[in-house]
Short mmCIF file of C-alpha atoms and ligand atoms in Angstrom, two decimals:
data_model
loop_
_atom_site.label_atom_id
_atom_site.label_comp_id
_atom_site.label_asym_id
_atom_site.label_seq_id
_atom_site.Cartn_x
_atom_site.Cartn_y
_atom_site.Cartn_z
CA MET A 1 -2.30 -15.75 26.59
CA SER A 2 1.12 -14.74 24.90
CA PHE A 3 1.80 -13.32 21.07
CA THR A 4 4.73 -12.53 19.41
CA ALA A 5 5.28 -9.05 17.56
CA VAL A 6 7.99 -7.02 15.88
CA TYR A 7 8.43 -4.49 18.60
CA LEU A 8 10.29 -1.23 18.03
CA SER A 9 11.14 1.05 20.68
CA LYS A 10 13.34 3.91 21.26
CA GLU A 11 14.85 5.53 24.28
CA GLY A 12 16.76 9.03 23.81
CA ASP A 13 18.70 8.05 20.47
CA ASN A 14 18.45 4.18 21.44
CA PHE A 15 16.35 2.66 18.92
CA SER A 16 15.86 -0.96 18.22
CA ALA A 17 13.65 -3.52 16.44
CA ALA A 18 13.16 -7.18 17.40
CA LEU A 19 10.80 -10.00 17.76
CA LYS A 20 9.10 -9.89 21.28
CA THR A 21 7.23 -12.12 23.20
CA LEU A 22 3.90 -10.01 24.93
CA GLU A 23 1.04 -10.71 26.93
CA ASP A 24 -2.53 -10.12 26.29
CA ASP A 25 -2.94 -7.61 28.97
CA GLU A 26 -0.38 -5.64 27.39
CA LEU A 27 -2.85 -5.15 24.76
CA GLU A 28 -5.07 -3.79 26.69
CA SER A 29 -2.64 -1.81 29.37
CA ASN A 30 -0.79 0.18 26.70
CA PRO A 31 -2.45 3.59 25.69
CA ALA A 32 -1.24 3.07 22.30
CA SER A 33 -2.97 -0.46 21.67
CA GLY A 34 -6.75 0.57 22.69
CA GLY A 35 -9.96 -0.86 20.92
CA ASP A 36 -13.10 -3.11 21.28
CA VAL A 37 -12.23 -6.17 18.80
CA VAL A 38 -9.33 -8.54 19.83
CA VAL A 39 -8.03 -10.00 16.47
CA ARG A 40 -5.87 -13.23 15.71
CA ILE A 41 -3.58 -11.84 12.86
CA ASP A 42 -2.42 -14.46 10.41
CA HIS A 43 -0.93 -12.08 7.82
CA SER A 44 0.09 -8.67 7.22
CA GLY A 45 2.59 -7.18 4.73
CA ILE A 46 5.91 -5.16 4.33
CA ASN A 47 4.77 -1.82 2.92
CA TYR A 48 7.12 1.34 1.95
CA LYS A 49 6.01 2.63 5.44
CA ASP A 50 6.74 -0.60 7.50
CA GLY A 51 10.31 -0.44 5.86
CA LEU A 52 10.74 3.53 6.89
CA ALA A 53 9.54 2.58 10.73
CA ILE A 54 11.55 -0.65 11.25
CA ALA A 55 14.55 0.93 9.95
CA ASN A 56 14.07 3.77 11.88
CA ARG A 57 14.61 6.02 8.75
CA SER A 58 12.00 8.46 9.26
CA PRO A 59 9.64 9.86 11.81
CA VAL A 60 6.98 7.01 11.03
CA VAL A 61 6.36 5.93 14.47
CA ARG A 62 4.88 8.75 16.99
CA ALA A 63 4.11 6.70 19.89
CA TRP A 64 6.79 4.63 21.70
CA PRO A 65 6.93 1.64 21.98
CA MET A 66 5.22 0.71 19.01
CA VAL A 67 4.52 -2.62 17.41
CA ALA A 68 4.90 -2.42 13.88
CA GLY A 69 2.66 -3.31 10.75
CA VAL A 70 0.49 -0.94 8.77
CA ASP A 71 -2.06 -3.69 7.62
CA GLY A 72 -3.11 -7.20 8.54
CA ALA A 73 -5.46 -9.86 7.90
CA GLY A 74 -7.19 -12.33 10.49
CA THR A 75 -9.96 -13.40 12.59
CA VAL A 76 -11.87 -11.81 15.38
CA GLU A 77 -11.37 -13.36 18.62
CA SER A 78 -13.53 -11.22 20.82
CA SER A 79 -15.62 -7.93 20.52
CA SER A 80 -17.66 -5.47 22.46
CA ASP A 81 -18.25 -3.84 19.19
CA PRO A 82 -21.72 -5.56 17.98
CA LYS A 83 -20.66 -5.19 14.47
CA TRP A 84 -18.13 -8.12 14.90
CA LYS A 85 -18.25 -11.01 16.62
CA ALA A 86 -15.89 -14.01 17.20
CA GLY A 87 -14.95 -16.02 14.20
CA ASP A 88 -15.37 -12.97 11.62
CA ARG A 89 -12.61 -12.70 8.82
CA VAL A 90 -11.22 -9.08 9.00
CA VAL A 91 -9.17 -6.98 6.93
CA ILE A 92 -7.84 -3.03 8.08
CA THR A 93 -4.97 -0.84 6.54
CA GLY A 94 -4.61 2.36 7.78
CA TRP A 95 -5.53 4.26 10.63
CA GLY A 96 -2.06 4.77 12.26
CA LEU A 97 -1.38 1.47 13.09
CA GLY A 98 2.60 0.82 13.24
CA GLU A 99 2.37 4.79 13.80
CA THR A 100 0.63 5.98 16.85
CA HIS A 101 -1.54 2.80 17.26
CA TRP A 102 -0.24 -1.15 17.68
CA GLY A 103 0.27 -2.74 14.30
CA CYS A 104 -0.12 -6.23 12.98
CA LEU A 105 3.07 -7.51 12.80
CA SER A 106 2.01 -9.39 15.46
CA GLN A 107 0.16 -12.36 16.14
CA ARG A 108 -2.66 -10.56 17.91
CA ALA A 109 -4.08 -7.00 17.70
CA ARG A 110 -6.56 -4.85 19.67
CA LEU A 111 -8.56 -2.64 17.15
CA LYS A 112 -11.54 -0.26 16.72
CA GLY A 113 -14.58 -2.05 15.45
CA GLU A 114 -15.20 1.22 13.39
CA TRP A 115 -11.50 0.50 11.16
CA LEU A 116 -12.33 -3.04 10.26
CA VAL A 117 -13.47 -3.59 6.99
CA ALA A 118 -15.28 -7.56 6.63
CA LEU A 119 -12.91 -9.65 4.36
CA PRO A 120 -14.59 -10.27 1.21
CA GLU A 121 -15.05 -14.28 0.70
CA SER A 122 -13.55 -14.94 -2.36
CA PHE A 123 -9.85 -13.78 -0.66
CA SER A 124 -8.07 -15.68 1.90
CA THR A 125 -6.47 -13.64 4.78
CA ALA A 126 -3.02 -14.14 2.25
CA GLN A 127 -4.49 -12.90 -0.65
CA ALA A 128 -5.58 -10.09 1.44
CA MET A 129 -1.93 -8.86 2.46
CA SER A 130 -0.49 -9.64 -1.15
CA ILE A 131 -3.34 -6.50 -2.02
CA GLY A 132 -2.38 -4.70 1.25
CA THR A 133 -2.22 -1.24 1.47
CA ALA A 134 -0.64 -0.91 -1.18
CA GLY A 135 -3.16 -3.07 -3.72
CA PHE A 136 -5.82 -1.30 -2.17
CA THR A 137 -4.17 2.46 -2.69
CA ALA A 138 -3.53 1.04 -5.96
CA MET A 139 -7.49 0.42 -6.36
CA LEU A 140 -8.19 4.04 -5.17
CA SER A 141 -5.97 5.28 -7.45
CA CYS A 142 -7.35 2.98 -10.51
CA LEU A 143 -10.93 3.84 -9.44
CA ALA A 144 -10.38 8.05 -9.35
CA VAL A 145 -8.87 7.36 -13.20
CA ARG A 146 -12.20 5.34 -13.89
CA ASN A 147 -14.38 7.98 -11.78
CA GLU A 148 -12.64 10.79 -13.61
CA GLY A 149 -14.30 8.96 -16.97
CA VAL A 150 -10.76 7.99 -18.29
CA GLU A 151 -12.44 5.19 -20.63
CA SER A 152 -10.59 2.20 -21.75
CA GLY A 153 -10.12 3.30 -25.05
CA SER A 154 -8.86 6.65 -24.62
CA GLY A 155 -5.18 5.91 -24.82
CA GLU A 156 -2.07 5.08 -22.84
CA ILE A 157 -2.10 4.94 -18.99
CA LEU A 158 1.22 5.61 -17.31
CA VAL A 159 1.94 3.66 -14.16
CA THR A 160 5.10 4.63 -12.38
CA GLY A 161 7.02 2.82 -9.81
CA ALA A 162 5.58 -0.48 -11.81
CA SER A 163 6.95 -3.05 -10.21
CA GLY A 164 6.76 -2.02 -6.59
CA GLY A 165 3.51 -3.13 -4.81
CA VAL A 166 1.01 0.04 -5.61
CA GLY A 167 2.22 -0.14 -9.26
CA SER A 168 2.07 -3.91 -9.53
CA ILE A 169 -1.45 -4.21 -8.57
CA ALA A 170 -2.16 -0.97 -10.55
CA VAL A 171 -0.87 -2.79 -13.64
CA ALA A 172 -2.78 -5.72 -12.92
CA ILE A 173 -6.00 -3.96 -12.32
CA LEU A 174 -6.09 -1.48 -15.21
CA SER A 175 -5.09 -3.90 -17.81
CA SER A 176 -7.73 -6.16 -16.22
CA TRP A 177 -10.07 -3.39 -17.00
CA GLY A 178 -9.17 -3.11 -20.13
CA TYR A 179 -6.84 0.06 -20.59
CA THR A 180 -3.80 0.65 -22.41
CA VAL A 181 -1.01 0.41 -19.61
CA VAL A 182 2.63 1.84 -19.80
CA ALA A 183 4.79 0.40 -17.37
CA ALA A 184 7.79 2.75 -16.03
CA THR A 185 10.22 0.87 -14.18
CA GLY A 186 13.69 1.09 -12.89
CA LYS A 187 14.11 -2.81 -13.15
CA LEU A 188 14.07 -3.45 -16.65
CA ASN A 189 14.91 -7.23 -16.21
CA GLU A 190 11.11 -7.50 -14.32
CA ALA A 191 9.70 -6.47 -18.09
CA ASP A 192 8.22 -10.14 -18.48
CA TYR A 193 6.83 -9.86 -14.84
CA LEU A 194 5.11 -6.49 -15.90
CA ARG A 195 3.82 -7.74 -19.29
CA GLU A 196 2.54 -11.01 -17.38
CA LEU A 197 0.43 -8.55 -15.22
CA GLY A 198 -0.77 -6.49 -18.11
CA ALA A 199 1.46 -3.91 -19.38
CA ALA A 200 1.66 -3.34 -23.13
CA ASP A 201 4.74 -1.37 -23.29
CA ILE A 202 7.68 -1.09 -20.88
CA LEU A 203 9.30 2.22 -19.68
CA ASP A 204 12.70 3.23 -18.72
CA ARG A 205 12.04 5.37 -15.44
CA ALA A 206 15.27 7.33 -16.44
CA SER A 207 13.09 9.08 -18.69
CA LEU A 208 11.03 10.54 -15.86
CA SER A 209 13.48 11.23 -13.55
CA ALA A 210 15.27 13.93 -14.39
CA PRO A 211 14.11 17.49 -14.71
CA GLY A 212 11.86 18.56 -17.74
CA LYS A 213 10.48 20.77 -19.63
CA PRO A 214 7.07 22.53 -17.92
CA LEU A 215 5.31 20.91 -21.33
CA GLN A 216 6.38 17.93 -22.81
CA LYS A 217 4.70 16.16 -26.02
CA GLU A 218 1.28 15.07 -24.69
CA ARG A 219 1.02 10.61 -24.26
CA TRP A 220 -0.94 9.59 -21.32
CA ALA A 221 -4.63 9.94 -20.97
CA ALA A 222 -3.77 8.85 -17.42
CA VAL A 223 -1.19 8.24 -14.83
CA VAL A 224 -1.00 6.36 -11.43
CA ASP A 225 1.91 7.52 -9.84
CA SER A 226 3.52 6.52 -6.54
CA VAL A 227 6.85 8.24 -7.28
CA GLY A 228 6.63 11.54 -6.89
CA SER A 229 9.08 14.29 -7.30
CA HIS A 230 10.51 14.87 -11.29
CA THR A 231 8.60 11.63 -11.87
CA LEU A 232 5.19 13.02 -11.09
CA VAL A 233 6.28 16.35 -12.86
CA ASN A 234 7.49 14.94 -15.88
CA ALA A 235 4.11 12.61 -16.09
CA CYS A 236 1.80 15.88 -15.70
CA ALA A 237 4.26 17.29 -18.39
CA GLN A 238 3.15 14.44 -20.67
CA THR A 239 -0.34 14.27 -19.84
CA ARG A 240 -2.87 14.76 -22.39
CA TYR A 241 -5.51 18.07 -22.56
CA GLY A 242 -7.75 16.97 -19.97
CA GLY A 243 -6.43 13.82 -18.74
CA ILE A 244 -5.82 12.84 -14.93
CA VAL A 245 -2.96 12.23 -12.82
CA THR A 246 -3.18 10.67 -9.15
CA ALA A 247 -0.44 11.33 -6.95
CA CYS A 248 0.00 8.79 -3.89
CA GLY A 249 3.61 8.13 -2.94
CA LEU A 250 6.85 9.48 -2.55
CA ALA A 251 9.54 6.68 -3.96
CA GLN A 252 11.60 9.51 -5.55
CA GLY A 253 11.22 12.15 -3.33
CA MET A 254 8.29 14.23 -1.20
CA ASP A 255 9.25 17.33 -3.48
CA PHE A 256 6.87 18.34 -6.70
CA PRO A 257 8.91 20.95 -8.26
CA ALA A 258 6.41 21.50 -10.54
CA SER A 259 4.84 24.64 -12.83
CA VAL A 260 1.11 24.71 -13.38
CA ALA A 261 0.73 24.79 -16.86
CA PRO A 262 0.18 21.15 -17.20
CA PHE A 263 -2.86 22.53 -14.97
CA ILE A 264 -3.61 25.93 -16.57
CA LEU A 265 -3.25 25.02 -20.32
CA ARG A 266 -4.17 21.54 -20.88
CA GLY A 267 -6.77 21.16 -17.79
CA VAL A 268 -5.11 18.35 -16.48
CA LYS A 269 -6.31 17.35 -12.84
CA LEU A 270 -4.22 15.94 -9.93
CA VAL A 271 -5.72 13.61 -7.71
CA GLY A 272 -4.52 12.94 -4.08
CA ILE A 273 -4.74 9.79 -3.04
CA ASP A 274 -4.39 8.71 0.60
CA SER A 275 -5.52 5.40 2.30
CA VAL A 276 -4.55 6.01 6.02
CA MET A 277 -7.99 8.30 6.79
CA CYS A 278 -9.79 7.18 3.78
CA PRO A 279 -13.36 6.53 4.72
CA MET A 280 -15.32 3.38 5.34
CA GLU A 281 -17.74 3.73 2.56
CA ARG A 282 -14.58 4.21 0.13
CA ARG A 283 -12.97 1.67 1.78
CA GLU A 284 -15.86 -1.10 1.49
CA SER A 285 -16.26 -0.31 -2.02
CA ALA A 286 -12.47 -0.40 -3.08
CA TRP A 287 -12.30 -4.18 -1.42
CA ASN A 288 -15.63 -4.99 -2.85
CA ALA A 289 -14.03 -3.90 -6.32
CA LEU A 290 -10.72 -5.73 -5.40
CA ALA A 291 -13.59 -8.72 -5.00
CA THR A 292 -15.51 -8.44 -8.12
CA ASP A 293 -13.45 -6.49 -10.06
CA PHE A 294 -9.83 -7.88 -9.98
CA ASP A 295 -8.49 -11.49 -11.72
CA ALA A 296 -6.94 -12.68 -8.43
CA ARG A 297 -4.86 -15.36 -9.75
CA LYS A 298 -2.53 -12.57 -10.92
CA LEU A 299 -1.30 -12.23 -7.17
CA ALA A 300 0.57 -15.16 -7.17
CA ALA A 301 2.85 -13.45 -9.68
CA VAL A 302 3.22 -10.24 -6.99
CA THR A 303 3.52 -11.84 -4.02
CA THR A 304 6.28 -13.28 -2.01
CA THR A 305 5.75 -14.67 1.63
CA ILE A 306 8.35 -14.42 4.43
CA GLY A 307 8.17 -15.44 8.25
CA LEU A 308 7.92 -12.57 11.11
CA GLY A 309 11.53 -12.84 11.70
CA ASP A 310 12.65 -11.72 8.17
CA VAL A 311 10.65 -8.29 8.35
CA PHE A 312 13.97 -6.53 9.49
CA ALA A 313 15.72 -7.89 6.29
CA THR A 314 13.13 -7.03 3.91
CA ALA A 315 12.68 -3.41 5.71
CA GLU A 316 16.21 -2.64 4.29
CA LYS A 317 15.29 -4.01 1.11
CA ILE A 318 11.93 -2.03 0.13
CA LEU A 319 13.72 0.85 1.24
CA ALA A 320 16.48 0.40 -1.40
CA GLY A 321 13.49 -0.41 -3.77
CA GLY A 322 14.76 -3.80 -4.37
CA ILE A 323 11.78 -5.43 -3.68
CA ARG A 324 9.13 -6.58 -6.67
CA GLY A 325 5.80 -6.64 -5.95
CA ARG A 326 4.05 -7.73 -2.42
CA THR A 327 5.53 -9.41 0.31
CA VAL A 328 3.32 -11.10 2.63
CA VAL A 329 4.26 -11.79 6.44
CA ASP A 330 3.06 -15.11 7.51
CA VAL A 331 3.19 -13.95 11.13
CA ASN A 332 3.10 -17.53 12.60
CA GLN A 333 5.67 -18.33 10.64
CA LEU A 334 8.57 -17.69 13.60
CA PRO A 335 12.00 -18.20 13.47
P1 NDP B 401 7.16 -0.33 -3.03
O1 NDP B 401 8.39 0.12 -2.62
O2 NDP B 401 6.89 -1.58 -3.18
O3 NDP B 401 7.66 0.52 -4.81
C1 NDP B 401 8.08 1.76 -4.99
C2 NDP B 401 8.57 1.30 -6.29
O4 NDP B 401 9.09 2.80 -6.43
C3 NDP B 401 9.74 0.94 -6.58
O5 NDP B 401 9.82 -0.73 -6.11
C4 NDP B 401 10.31 1.10 -7.60
O6 NDP B 401 9.99 0.61 -8.53
C5 NDP B 401 9.88 2.50 -7.58
N1 NDP B 401 11.29 3.90 -7.05
C6 NDP B 401 11.83 3.23 -5.54
N2 NDP B 401 12.82 4.21 -5.84
C7 NDP B 401 12.77 5.00 -6.95
C8 NDP B 401 13.27 6.08 -7.24
N3 NDP B 401 14.35 6.79 -6.36
N4 NDP B 401 13.18 6.96 -8.66
C9 NDP B 401 11.79 6.80 -8.89
N5 NDP B 401 11.42 5.47 -8.84
C10 NDP B 401 11.81 4.97 -7.32
O7 NDP B 401 6.38 0.75 -2.39
P2 NDP B 401 5.03 0.74 -2.45
O8 NDP B 401 4.59 0.26 -4.09
O9 NDP B 401 4.28 0.02 -1.10
O10 NDP B 401 4.43 2.39 -2.01
C11 NDP B 401 5.53 3.37 -3.12
C12 NDP B 401 4.90 4.36 -2.31
O11 NDP B 401 3.68 5.06 -2.38
C13 NDP B 401 5.74 4.87 -1.52
O12 NDP B 401 6.31 6.19 -1.12
C14 NDP B 401 4.88 4.76 -0.07
O13 NDP B 401 4.81 5.34 1.02
C15 NDP B 401 3.42 5.30 -0.79
N6 NDP B 401 2.00 4.85 -0.47
C16 NDP B 401 1.02 5.70 0.00
C17 NDP B 401 -0.23 5.65 0.44
C18 NDP B 401 -1.05 6.29 0.16
O14 NDP B 401 -1.86 6.51 1.09
N7 NDP B 401 -0.91 7.64 0.14
C19 NDP B 401 -0.32 4.02 0.59
C20 NDP B 401 0.77 3.14 0.08
C21 NDP B 401 2.05 3.25 -0.27
P3 NDP B 401 10.84 0.61 -9.96
O15 NDP B 401 11.87 -0.31 -9.89
O16 NDP B 401 9.64 -0.23 -11.11
O17 NDP B 401 11.24 1.76 -10.56
#
């Protein structure tokens, strides 16, 4: 059987990204595509990392040729892993998909059974990818805030990169948990969107993006950051005594030009968030929390759906910071 995928190849300096029709046996024979479960993918997503890979903007891909797509949701077609059987609905994020292992911007994928999470019944595959890697990472960040003991009445929570994938879902989760959320964004024209998701207040991200003093006026009980660089440094410098800052992203930059002052003088705790190699137990509890503890009706406002052929233009757009919320890819919508 044949299927269509977003196929990235590189020979010397010659990079190409295009839709390609592949045969099933290539899923078996390619060393970057091993696994005991074949999944018919319904939906994937465009994450920042997909943008980097598809636009060849940073060394995300480490095995060539590569099928792009760091996440996907679909139905098991066949499995030699006893945990899974044909017909099971599954979701997958990370584990090197689209980097070292053929990913899910594809109508089919061969995956390791131990990587798969059973899709909670309440979600369609489209909703699962509306959450996707970004929303899953947002949930890991929000759970860290809650598990570190920050209570809903403890003060304002800052979410940076708020109109992006991680930021939008973090605003929605935290506000539905009763926290007072301040959304920092460069897209002030998206203030209504962010308020609809639950933000109590909007902050111009320019107030956080330049170098600042090591200790600033204490404001935030906690911070969910996906931006890094000076934004993360300023967020730490403005966090109240004993507060929590989670760091998962680098939309402004990978640097962290900080002082230790917030950590040693205010006991601020910086918590790193990684979704890619996150252990299965934490994955399952984050997906369960998304199913039970989050108002999925908010996903409609967050989501734009595109077809498989639209991913190339969307990759450029996400790198330019021009995407609002999450972009879901219907992999069966072909040009
Ligand atoms: P998006 O592109 O959807 O969102 C990023 C947002 O950051 C933008 O929408 C914009 O929001 C803001 N932003 C962009 N450029 C700048 C800038 N120069 N300075 C300040 N803010 C900026 O990406 P995602 O939400 O999917 O991912 C966000 C980050 O998190 C990425 O770096 C990604 O690689 C990382 N990530 C990490 C994961 C992990 O496992 N650790 C998993 C998922 C993502 P606004 O316009 O509202 O300011």
